[in-house]
């Protein structure tokens, strides 16, 4: 059905659902006080750290950070898209999902996509029919038999045949000008306007349909049967196919396993299909591009282990370096990446036939772990038994480890580097900061940029990748100005959930005096994050801050931008609770931004906020945590930070400006801006 899902329908549906019922029907929950707990379904653990709050209609895992509302849980647990998850939950409540009326342009674009899907499905059927009935079918059949592929596996993967000739598909499917236009848009026909030629893109090739995770045909890969070039040909970028994000064989792998044990990334279509014939159904392949972060993000939605399989030659090693580089930003705790190098001249298709599936799987299990391959790759050409070699090794490795997402794995990698080099962690951090200050933080391996993502039907704000989304903390001097916050100190267990970000601790350790370092531990979070946490736990606090536009003005300040968005939606929808907010955020700003928002909500909601609001009969009422005062004070401190930031920027401009080229009025304006906060009472 066309159109977006109205936000008010999602809100109403969430109001009718109980997240405890939704989660308990999939993961058995146990009552623990006012909440429920279980072992987290999103990572392996023996002690339950997964908590569900019926009051807030929210879940959070203190082990891996998974969090969200009922809708987010169904999306992550059952690996459904946003609309699919809404449809699934709507059925539980007996509701029919409505759709908003789209603009004429939107409706036309969606209708065109649906028509392209339909024609691509017909093209798939056409190619499979040609493999069975075309007069030249023996060319394709003999090739497949020589490769050892059986009919059952070929059918499961939809293998087909594009016969020789320039217009076989054109004559079969293009019945009118609209069909021709759609086949061109879908990448199946090539139109040379100047020469007024229109012909099939795929000719005399074995055809492999590429499916998305819903099983729809979105493109094709073709392996040539003659001497034509290129040897392998893929569909171009189209409205429905984006090869920088898709993995061939992922749909079939999900069908083969209820729980995917891993994904094995190989280089060719025939490798994927042949491995499946031998019972190894978790093979996937990139589509003519190096494996990038988008591929890995997609792979890790369905499994916690990705194994890259390459030839052992120079080209294979180069490809492995690119995969290693792409993996750095995705290695959160609980994820595993390995590298399997085959004997030179072998590929998965030929090797599995020689040694059998059992030995091949044993090779996969013994593949080189991410950490070993990273250190081996960095050490290439170095003698790390010498002091000079270890010094170079440290300078190469430390910046790469700095890119790893914060967590246990990152800390263990730094510990391993310290062991290998004999340098302690503080020295390694100084190396990183020195290279950052000199602008020497260059990647060891170069990865080609991924193609731009297409526009989605749900509007999203495109922000930088996770490693660029760190909280931007003010300098310690600003914190000093605020004192020790004695009237606001939260319960004793609060610090466990709001430890200072590591980036801030590093800045403190290097930029300020030792006597100030000891004081830094008192400040549990910057004001903007504190304001966000309070708003998510007590949405009515938005009534105290009427101006959200102030925080939306500077889109480079991601902290304030998130605060402005949160205030805006609470001003527009004052009835929203946390569950509504998470659902709204996922639909408008996408999964990555929702995870960030939910992480703040998860920490504050499930432990700290509950402790803050516990009644304490043994103490006077004035000792209770005053959320309104805390929020107002956080906002006031945030404004002071913003003023100091503007002052610093003005002073920098004044310092760098060529005063001789400015008029007296311009000079006076710069001085007034630089001293603005100092002359205010």
XYZ file of C-alpha atoms in Angstrom:
681
model
C 0.000 0.000 0.000
C 1.388 3.423 -0.968
C 2.083 6.251 1.464
C 3.822 6.773 4.769
C 2.433 5.411 8.030
C 0.912 8.298 10.038
C 2.742 9.040 13.291
C -0.503 9.239 15.262
C -1.320 5.663 14.242
C 2.059 4.455 15.532
C 1.459 6.336 18.790
C -1.997 4.798 19.176
C -0.694 1.313 18.410
C 2.067 1.626 21.013
C -0.485 2.801 23.578
C -2.495 -0.395 22.996
C 0.524 -2.662 23.390
C 2.324 -3.821 26.509
C 6.021 -4.228 25.825
C 6.187 -6.970 28.451
C 3.767 -9.098 26.393
C 5.610 -8.327 23.152
C 9.015 -9.284 24.564
C 7.802 -12.192 26.718
C 6.250 -13.894 23.683
C 9.737 -14.043 22.181
C 12.088 -14.040 25.190
C 10.963 -15.484 28.524
C 10.976 -12.718 31.145
C 11.305 -12.985 34.912
C 9.815 -10.453 37.359
C 12.526 -8.556 39.246
C 10.992 -5.856 41.418
C 8.948 -3.433 39.363
C 10.721 -4.459 36.138
C 11.347 -7.692 34.230
C 14.664 -9.230 33.248
C 16.141 -11.927 31.010
C 19.367 -12.899 29.320
C 19.774 -10.517 26.396
C 18.626 -11.953 23.038
C 21.088 -9.723 21.186
C 24.348 -11.018 22.675
C 25.619 -14.061 24.551
C 25.563 -13.807 28.328
C 25.041 -16.020 31.374
C 23.882 -13.384 33.861
C 20.720 -11.446 32.879
C 21.417 -7.814 32.026
C 18.372 -7.261 29.773
C 15.673 -5.218 31.547
C 12.123 -4.346 30.493
C 10.262 -1.507 32.206
C 6.452 -1.771 32.009
C 6.103 1.750 33.421
C 8.146 3.340 30.667
C 7.357 0.734 27.976
C 11.070 0.512 27.265
C 13.840 -2.113 27.250
C 17.550 -1.759 27.838
C 20.516 -4.145 28.009
C 23.357 -3.092 30.286
C 25.617 -5.607 28.577
C 25.454 -4.595 24.910
C 23.445 -1.359 25.020
C 20.458 -2.631 22.986
C 17.467 -0.453 23.764
C 14.140 0.786 22.475
C 10.376 0.344 22.643
C 8.143 -2.527 21.509
C 8.469 -1.492 17.876
C 12.258 -1.325 18.035
C 12.423 -4.708 19.763
C 10.413 -6.431 17.037
C 12.547 -4.783 14.343
C 15.796 -5.947 15.948
C 14.652 -9.359 17.171
C 12.836 -10.450 14.018
C 15.038 -8.341 11.708
C 12.151 -6.560 10.073
C 12.034 -3.200 8.365
C 10.157 -0.347 10.026
C 6.940 -0.792 7.987
C 7.083 -4.584 8.401
C 7.382 -4.280 12.178
C 4.454 -1.850 12.294
C 2.359 -4.286 10.263
C 3.331 -7.148 12.603
C 2.370 -5.286 15.779
C -0.774 -3.848 14.205
C -2.038 -7.384 13.658
C -1.652 -8.067 17.390
C -3.857 -5.094 18.216
C -6.398 -5.807 15.475
C -5.634 -2.529 13.712
C -5.266 -1.910 10.000
C -2.271 0.200 9.059
C -3.347 3.412 7.299
C -1.147 5.398 4.952
C -0.724 9.127 4.593
C -1.549 10.742 1.273
C 1.629 11.347 -0.679
C 2.422 14.161 -3.040
C 1.975 13.434 -6.696
C 5.764 13.225 -7.184
C 6.159 10.823 -4.250
C 3.351 8.620 -5.437
C 4.796 8.575 -8.957
C 8.222 7.592 -7.612
C 6.774 4.806 -5.474
C 4.638 3.528 -8.325
C 7.683 3.470 -10.583
C 9.601 1.413 -8.012
C 6.758 -1.085 -7.732
C 6.633 -1.393 -11.511
C 10.410 -1.933 -11.680
C 10.147 -4.708 -9.081
C 7.439 -6.360 -11.164
C 9.453 -6.207 -14.391
C 12.610 -7.476 -12.655
C 10.639 -10.465 -11.392
C 9.453 -11.096 -14.953
C 13.041 -10.810 -16.179
C 14.073 -13.398 -13.602
C 11.383 -15.778 -14.852
C 12.450 -15.085 -18.441
C 16.082 -16.011 -17.796
C 15.126 -19.183 -15.942
C 12.847 -20.172 -18.823
C 15.669 -19.600 -21.309
C 17.903 -21.968 -19.350
C 15.327 -24.708 -19.923
C 13.976 -23.979 -23.383
C 16.231 -21.764 -25.511
C 17.910 -23.477 -28.501
C 21.306 -22.396 -27.155
C 20.594 -23.597 -23.620
C 23.248 -26.333 -23.929
C 25.940 -23.634 -23.756
C 24.780 -22.614 -20.284
C 23.863 -26.132 -19.114
C 27.250 -27.527 -20.085
C 29.017 -24.710 -18.287
C 27.030 -25.292 -15.091
C 27.576 -29.060 -15.284
C 31.297 -28.548 -15.772
C 31.274 -26.380 -12.647
C 29.530 -29.229 -10.812
C 26.316 -27.352 -10.055
C 23.189 -29.483 -9.636
C 19.695 -28.521 -10.753
C 18.245 -28.274 -7.242
C 20.772 -25.665 -6.129
C 20.505 -23.760 -9.415
C 16.749 -23.530 -8.939
C 17.057 -22.435 -5.288
C 19.252 -19.513 -6.347
C 17.265 -18.777 -9.524
C 20.194 -19.310 -11.894
C 19.195 -18.449 -15.456
C 20.491 -17.832 -18.963
C 20.627 -14.663 -21.046
C 20.854 -16.066 -24.598
C 22.982 -14.574 -27.400
C 21.360 -11.666 -29.188
C 20.703 -7.984 -28.674
C 16.978 -7.818 -28.011
C 15.707 -11.064 -26.443
C 14.540 -9.434 -23.209
C 13.447 -6.295 -25.042
C 11.099 -8.260 -27.300
C 9.783 -10.392 -24.451
C 8.982 -7.729 -21.833
C 8.894 -4.292 -23.494
C 5.362 -4.188 -24.883
C 5.096 -0.381 -24.899
C 7.124 2.766 -24.288
C 6.390 2.682 -20.554
C 7.831 -0.833 -20.278
C 10.938 0.295 -22.155
C 11.361 3.241 -19.801
C 11.025 1.030 -16.715
C 13.460 -1.573 -18.054
C 15.978 1.196 -18.722
C 15.454 2.577 -15.205
C 15.795 -0.956 -13.794
C 19.147 -1.419 -15.535
C 18.002 -4.186 -17.909
C 18.168 -2.212 -21.160
C 20.821 0.161 -22.467
C 19.660 3.251 -24.320
C 22.146 5.084 -26.524
C 20.225 8.241 -27.306
C 22.671 9.731 -29.815
C 22.747 6.566 -31.929
C 19.080 5.833 -31.160
C 19.877 2.292 -30.055
C 18.059 0.263 -27.413
C 19.280 -3.218 -26.524
C 19.632 -5.814 -23.732
C 22.326 -5.183 -21.139
C 22.872 -8.904 -20.460
C 23.692 -11.146 -23.428
C 25.180 -14.640 -23.632
C 25.651 -14.907 -19.853
C 24.790 -17.127 -16.901
C 22.395 -15.006 -14.854
C 22.239 -14.731 -11.052
C 19.280 -12.777 -9.630
C 20.145 -10.497 -6.720
C 17.433 -10.301 -4.060
C 16.908 -7.922 -1.169
C 16.176 -9.193 2.340
C 12.465 -9.360 1.480
C 13.153 -11.675 -1.469
C 12.411 -9.154 -4.197
C 14.619 -9.209 -7.290
C 16.489 -5.906 -7.364
C 19.185 -6.614 -9.959
C 21.301 -9.250 -11.699
C 24.847 -10.429 -12.023
C 25.949 -12.118 -15.236
C 28.944 -14.395 -15.929
C 29.959 -14.350 -19.594
C 29.991 -17.636 -21.548
C 32.125 -16.438 -24.430
C 35.111 -14.134 -24.697
C 33.202 -10.892 -24.207
C 34.291 -8.344 -21.635
C 33.769 -7.846 -18.813
C 33.857 -11.385 -17.451
C 31.325 -10.456 -14.759
C 28.669 -7.806 -15.255
C 26.335 -6.387 -12.606
C 23.223 -4.259 -12.829
C 23.996 -0.532 -12.538
C 22.732 1.685 -9.727
C 18.952 1.997 -10.034
C 16.077 3.276 -7.876
C 15.857 -0.204 -6.293
C 19.455 -1.472 -6.478
C 22.454 0.005 -4.640
C 25.383 -2.359 -4.824
C 27.339 -0.575 -2.109
C 24.774 -1.848 0.389
C 23.630 -5.247 -0.897
C 25.070 -8.733 -0.398
C 24.370 -11.465 -2.921
C 23.018 -14.589 -1.239
C 21.936 -12.918 2.025
C 18.256 -13.614 1.387
C 18.943 -17.284 0.627
C 21.206 -17.574 3.691
C 18.430 -16.304 5.941
C 16.071 -18.874 4.461
C 18.580 -21.665 5.110
C 19.077 -20.940 8.823
C 16.734 -19.936 11.591
C 19.758 -18.387 13.335
C 22.674 -17.594 11.035
C 25.881 -18.981 12.598
C 27.989 -16.565 10.569
C 28.305 -14.984 7.135
C 31.202 -15.985 4.877
C 32.042 -13.153 2.457
C 33.442 -14.593 -0.780
C 34.241 -13.006 -4.132
C 31.982 -14.658 -6.713
C 28.405 -15.743 -7.312
C 29.455 -19.302 -8.140
C 31.351 -19.492 -4.852
C 28.145 -18.675 -2.966
C 26.031 -21.144 -4.947
C 28.582 -23.977 -4.833
C 29.091 -23.644 -1.086
C 25.313 -23.867 -0.617
C 25.243 -27.068 -2.657
C 27.690 -28.571 -0.148
C 25.591 -27.519 2.828
C 27.407 -24.268 3.623
C 24.500 -21.922 3.076
C 25.858 -18.819 4.784
C 28.035 -17.601 1.924
C 27.470 -14.093 0.538
C 29.286 -11.924 -1.995
C 29.679 -8.217 -2.585
C 28.537 -6.970 -5.958
C 31.640 -5.837 -7.773
C 32.756 -3.531 -4.958
C 35.044 -3.849 -1.947
C 33.271 -4.750 1.272
C 32.524 -1.470 3.000
C 31.004 -0.327 6.320
C 27.484 -0.402 4.853
C 27.909 -4.052 3.875
C 29.129 -4.873 7.368
C 26.334 -2.945 9.047
C 23.861 -5.007 7.048
C 25.649 -8.294 7.758
C 25.765 -7.668 11.507
C 22.011 -7.214 11.603
C 21.675 -10.942 11.023
C 24.708 -12.508 12.695
C 27.505 -11.686 15.123
C 30.295 -13.248 13.043
C 31.607 -12.275 9.610
C 34.431 -14.218 7.942
C 36.176 -12.755 4.896
C 37.483 -15.341 2.442
C 40.293 -14.326 0.061
C 42.948 -15.847 -2.158
C 46.356 -15.983 -0.534
C 48.013 -13.987 -3.350
C 48.895 -10.295 -3.383
C 45.478 -9.263 -4.714
C 43.783 -11.247 -1.956
C 45.918 -9.607 0.704
C 45.113 -6.191 -0.711
C 41.393 -6.981 -0.590
C 41.805 -8.205 2.988
C 43.465 -4.909 3.943
C 40.462 -3.007 2.585
C 38.078 -5.282 4.508
C 40.109 -4.762 7.665
C 39.934 -0.998 7.218
C 36.171 -1.129 6.688
C 35.718 -3.311 9.786
C 37.353 -0.920 12.246
C 34.325 1.300 12.822
C 31.912 -1.632 13.190
C 33.733 -3.732 15.808
C 31.433 -3.204 18.765
C 31.477 -5.657 21.644
C 30.019 -9.053 20.776
C 30.943 -8.908 17.087
C 33.541 -11.149 15.470
C 35.475 -10.636 12.233
C 37.888 -13.229 10.830
C 40.039 -13.622 7.718
C 40.391 -16.886 5.798
C 43.138 -17.093 3.163
C 42.932 -19.922 0.635
C 45.881 -21.572 -1.137
C 46.979 -19.588 -4.180
C 45.001 -20.542 -7.258
C 42.072 -21.908 -5.262
C 38.657 -20.403 -4.637
C 35.842 -21.614 -2.342
C 34.083 -23.332 -5.257
C 37.083 -25.507 -6.200
C 38.419 -26.051 -2.683
C 35.184 -27.281 -1.136
C 34.954 -29.903 -3.873
C 38.497 -31.082 -3.171
C 38.446 -31.316 0.618
C 34.714 -31.564 1.358
C 32.429 -29.340 3.443
C 33.546 -30.626 6.878
C 37.199 -29.713 6.368
C 36.241 -26.467 4.694
C 34.105 -25.453 7.664
C 36.956 -26.400 9.951
C 39.139 -23.961 8.000
C 36.482 -21.273 8.515
C 36.435 -21.910 12.262
C 40.242 -21.614 12.386
C 40.341 -18.406 10.338
C 42.613 -15.590 11.527
C 40.856 -13.405 14.137
C 40.496 -9.685 13.495
C 42.975 -8.713 16.196
C 45.720 -11.043 14.948
C 45.361 -9.991 11.332
C 45.333 -6.302 12.242
C 48.595 -6.546 14.170
C 50.154 -8.782 11.496
C 49.181 -6.348 8.743
C 50.526 -3.352 10.662
C 53.801 -5.166 11.333
C 54.457 -5.928 7.643
C 57.999 -4.918 6.728
C 58.995 -4.222 10.353
C 61.299 -6.020 12.735
C 59.387 -5.533 15.978
C 62.178 -7.159 17.949
C 64.092 -3.893 17.565
C 63.261 -0.672 19.388
C 62.888 1.182 16.100
C 60.515 -1.473 14.780
C 58.346 -1.343 17.891
C 58.235 2.434 17.753
C 57.018 2.416 14.142
C 54.636 -0.434 14.926
C 53.103 1.608 17.771
C 52.655 4.695 15.622
C 50.938 2.647 12.923
C 48.666 0.626 15.185
C 47.525 3.126 17.818
C 45.535 5.385 15.428
C 43.746 2.326 14.021
C 42.753 1.155 17.494
C 41.531 4.652 18.271
C 38.882 4.166 15.556
C 37.392 1.119 17.280
C 34.028 1.781 18.977
C 34.275 2.314 22.713
C 33.844 -0.884 24.693
C 35.582 -3.898 26.164
C 37.011 -5.076 22.833
C 38.668 -1.709 22.238
C 40.249 -1.773 25.694
C 41.539 -5.303 25.175
C 43.063 -4.304 21.829
C 44.950 -1.459 23.469
C 46.107 -3.840 26.222
C 47.334 -6.247 23.551
C 49.213 -3.450 21.778
C 50.783 -2.413 25.067
C 51.926 -5.999 25.661
C 53.403 -6.299 22.164
C 55.309 -3.010 22.371
C 56.109 -2.714 26.062
C 54.470 0.736 26.172
C 51.776 1.543 28.703
C 48.359 2.844 27.775
C 49.123 6.462 28.687
C 52.102 6.528 26.321
C 49.966 5.084 23.513
C 47.335 7.772 24.079
C 50.036 10.432 23.924
C 51.182 9.004 20.573
C 47.634 9.263 19.244
C 47.173 12.813 20.499
C 50.529 13.844 19.048
C 49.565 12.484 15.626
C 46.158 14.142 15.860
C 47.747 17.491 16.662
C 50.108 17.133 13.690
C 47.360 15.973 11.335
C 49.067 12.617 10.797
C 46.048 10.401 11.537
C 45.947 8.898 8.057
C 44.433 5.470 7.364
C 46.926 2.666 6.911
C 44.789 1.145 4.161
C 42.746 3.112 1.649
C 39.078 2.227 1.160
C 37.145 3.595 -1.823
C 34.152 5.684 -0.748
C 30.783 3.945 -0.783
C 28.133 5.277 -3.173
C 25.671 7.739 -1.761
C 22.572 6.234 -0.194
C 19.274 6.754 -1.952
C 16.486 8.819 -0.506
C 14.197 6.781 1.694
C 10.431 7.075 1.761
C 10.684 8.029 5.439
C 12.538 11.352 5.815
C 15.830 11.008 7.646
C 18.486 13.413 8.778
C 21.832 12.164 7.474
C 24.495 12.566 10.141
C 28.147 11.442 10.178
C 29.099 7.856 10.994
C 29.223 6.671 14.580
C 32.869 7.495 15.112
C 32.043 11.159 14.340
C 29.065 11.354 16.703
C 30.984 11.784 19.965
C 29.620 14.212 22.534
C 31.376 17.548 22.209
C 32.432 18.426 25.749
C 33.311 21.941 26.934
C 36.760 22.658 28.367
C 37.299 22.086 32.070
C 37.549 25.810 32.727
C 33.811 26.092 32.049
C 33.060 23.327 34.527
C 35.161 25.101 37.168
C 32.931 28.117 36.875
C 29.902 26.097 37.979
C 31.241 24.783 41.281
C 30.663 21.315 42.692
C 26.861 21.072 42.257
C 26.411 20.029 45.937
C 22.659 20.552 45.866
C 22.221 18.213 42.863
C 24.418 15.229 43.594
C 22.473 12.118 42.539
C 22.405 8.769 44.387
C 25.612 6.859 44.969
C 24.949 4.386 42.131
C 24.439 7.159 39.567
C 28.077 7.442 38.502
C 28.035 3.891 37.152
C 25.777 4.987 34.332
C 27.269 8.379 33.517
C 30.999 7.974 33.663
C 32.884 10.721 31.918
C 33.446 9.940 28.255
C 36.955 8.717 27.586
C 37.604 11.503 25.098
C 37.004 14.071 27.827
C 39.283 12.283 30.298
C 42.055 12.274 27.668
C 41.649 16.016 27.126
C 41.745 16.653 30.862
C 44.866 14.547 31.364
C 46.855 16.388 28.703
C 45.517 19.927 28.660
C 45.173 20.905 32.326
C 47.131 21.031 35.506
C 47.355 17.969 37.793
C 45.421 19.716 40.546
C 42.513 20.189 38.144
C 42.613 16.566 36.982
C 41.625 15.356 40.427
C 38.595 17.638 40.417
C 37.314 16.428 37.056
C 35.805 13.210 38.412
C 33.160 15.205 40.255
C 31.388 16.193 37.067
C 29.360 13.231 35.929
C 28.027 14.584 32.642
C 27.969 17.799 30.612
C 24.824 19.940 31.005
C 23.422 19.169 27.546
C 23.503 15.423 28.180
C 22.003 15.913 31.612
C 19.173 17.945 30.097
C 18.542 15.207 27.511
C 18.452 12.499 30.172
C 16.026 14.455 32.339
C 13.737 15.237 29.395
C 13.585 11.598 28.318
C 12.680 10.478 31.833
C 10.357 13.424 32.605
C 8.999 14.756 29.255
C 6.851 17.390 31.003
C 10.045 19.299 31.793
C 9.862 20.596 28.211
C 7.316 23.120 29.530
C 10.189 24.874 31.314
C 12.059 25.521 28.061
C 9.791 27.197 25.508
C 12.369 28.024 22.834
C 13.524 24.986 20.880
C 14.632 26.980 17.825
C 17.624 28.279 19.781
C 19.114 24.779 19.885
C 18.298 23.878 16.278
C 20.210 26.805 14.790
C 23.696 25.272 14.715
C 23.563 21.866 13.021
C 27.273 21.311 13.628
C 26.685 21.036 17.386
C 25.139 17.550 17.478
C 24.433 17.691 21.216
C 22.344 20.827 20.998
C 20.737 19.680 17.759
C 19.419 16.562 19.488
C 18.193 18.669 22.405
C 16.403 21.052 20.042
C 14.711 18.206 18.201
C 13.610 16.629 21.450
C 12.167 19.890 22.769
C 10.434 20.531 19.449
C 8.605 17.203 19.384
C 7.617 17.545 23.058
C 6.258 21.030 22.382
C 4.258 19.710 19.433
C 3.193 16.464 21.160
C 3.152 17.141 24.918
C 1.424 13.799 25.604
C 4.438 11.798 24.371
C 6.146 9.407 26.748
C 9.462 7.652 26.198
C 7.949 4.854 24.113
C 6.334 7.386 21.769
C 9.585 9.318 21.478
C 11.619 6.269 20.498
C 9.058 5.296 17.843
C 8.972 8.833 16.477
C 12.763 9.145 16.443
C 13.248 5.886 14.552
C 10.800 6.880 11.850
C 12.108 10.435 11.404
C 15.833 10.307 12.144
C 16.746 6.667 11.473
C 18.173 3.766 13.466
C 21.623 5.205 14.291
C 20.261 8.400 15.826
C 17.600 6.407 17.679
C 20.230 4.127 19.201
C 22.069 7.183 20.480
C 18.936 8.684 21.990
C 17.878 5.355 23.474
C 21.297 4.835 25.044
C 20.846 8.048 27.028
C 17.320 7.019 27.961
C 18.401 3.520 28.910
C 21.076 4.613 31.342
C 18.988 7.265 33.010
C 15.682 5.419 32.987
C 16.322 1.989 34.331
C 18.677 2.656 37.224
C 19.610 6.212 37.956
C 16.201 7.853 37.517
C 14.467 5.197 39.565
C 16.958 5.769 42.358
C 16.504 9.514 42.099
C 12.743 9.365 42.578
C 12.630 6.813 45.386
C 10.906 8.241 48.437
C 13.282 8.624 51.330
C 11.295 8.801 54.544
C 14.419 8.934 56.656
C 15.417 12.265 55.125
C 13.729 15.660 54.906
C 11.871 16.490 51.688
C 14.438 19.111 50.669
C 16.959 16.285 50.240
C 14.901 14.708 47.433
C 16.082 15.239 43.888
C 14.353 18.285 42.369
C 14.038 17.439 38.665
C 12.717 20.873 37.665
C 15.557 22.687 39.401
C 18.078 20.249 37.940
C 16.742 20.741 34.407
C 16.602 24.545 34.697
C 20.107 24.651 36.086
C 21.422 22.362 33.328
C 19.889 24.628 30.683
C 21.382 27.721 32.322
C 24.828 26.138 32.399
C 24.418 25.080 28.777
C 23.678 28.683 27.795
C 26.777 29.831 29.652
C 28.790 27.271 27.707
C 27.356 28.537 24.433
C 28.257 32.111 25.367
C 31.814 31.113 26.205
C 32.039 29.197 22.954
C 30.923 32.252 20.974
C 33.355 34.408 22.907
C 36.209 32.052 22.084
C 35.220 32.101 18.398
C 35.077 35.892 18.368
C 38.461 36.163 20.076
C 39.902 33.785 17.494
C 38.496 35.901 14.692
C 39.862 39.031 16.329
C 43.277 37.438 16.746
C 43.474 36.235 13.148
C 41.864 39.220 11.472
C 43.902 41.745 9.524
C 42.805 44.846 11.435
C 44.329 47.151 8.878
C 41.804 45.937 6.320
C 38.782 46.549 8.593
C 36.824 49.721 9.173
C 36.584 51.149 12.699
C 32.985 49.941 12.930
C 33.995 46.395 11.963
C 36.834 46.387 14.521
C 34.507 47.659 17.247
C 31.946 45.000 16.355
C 34.553 42.235 16.667
C 35.729 43.553 20.038
C 32.177 43.866 21.365
C 31.401 40.282 20.286
C 34.585 38.983 21.908
C 33.870 40.742 25.206
C 30.106 40.242 25.208
C 29.956 37.756 28.074
C 32.529 39.637 30.140
C 30.532 42.876 30.279
C 27.237 41.217 31.160
C 26.203 41.470 34.827
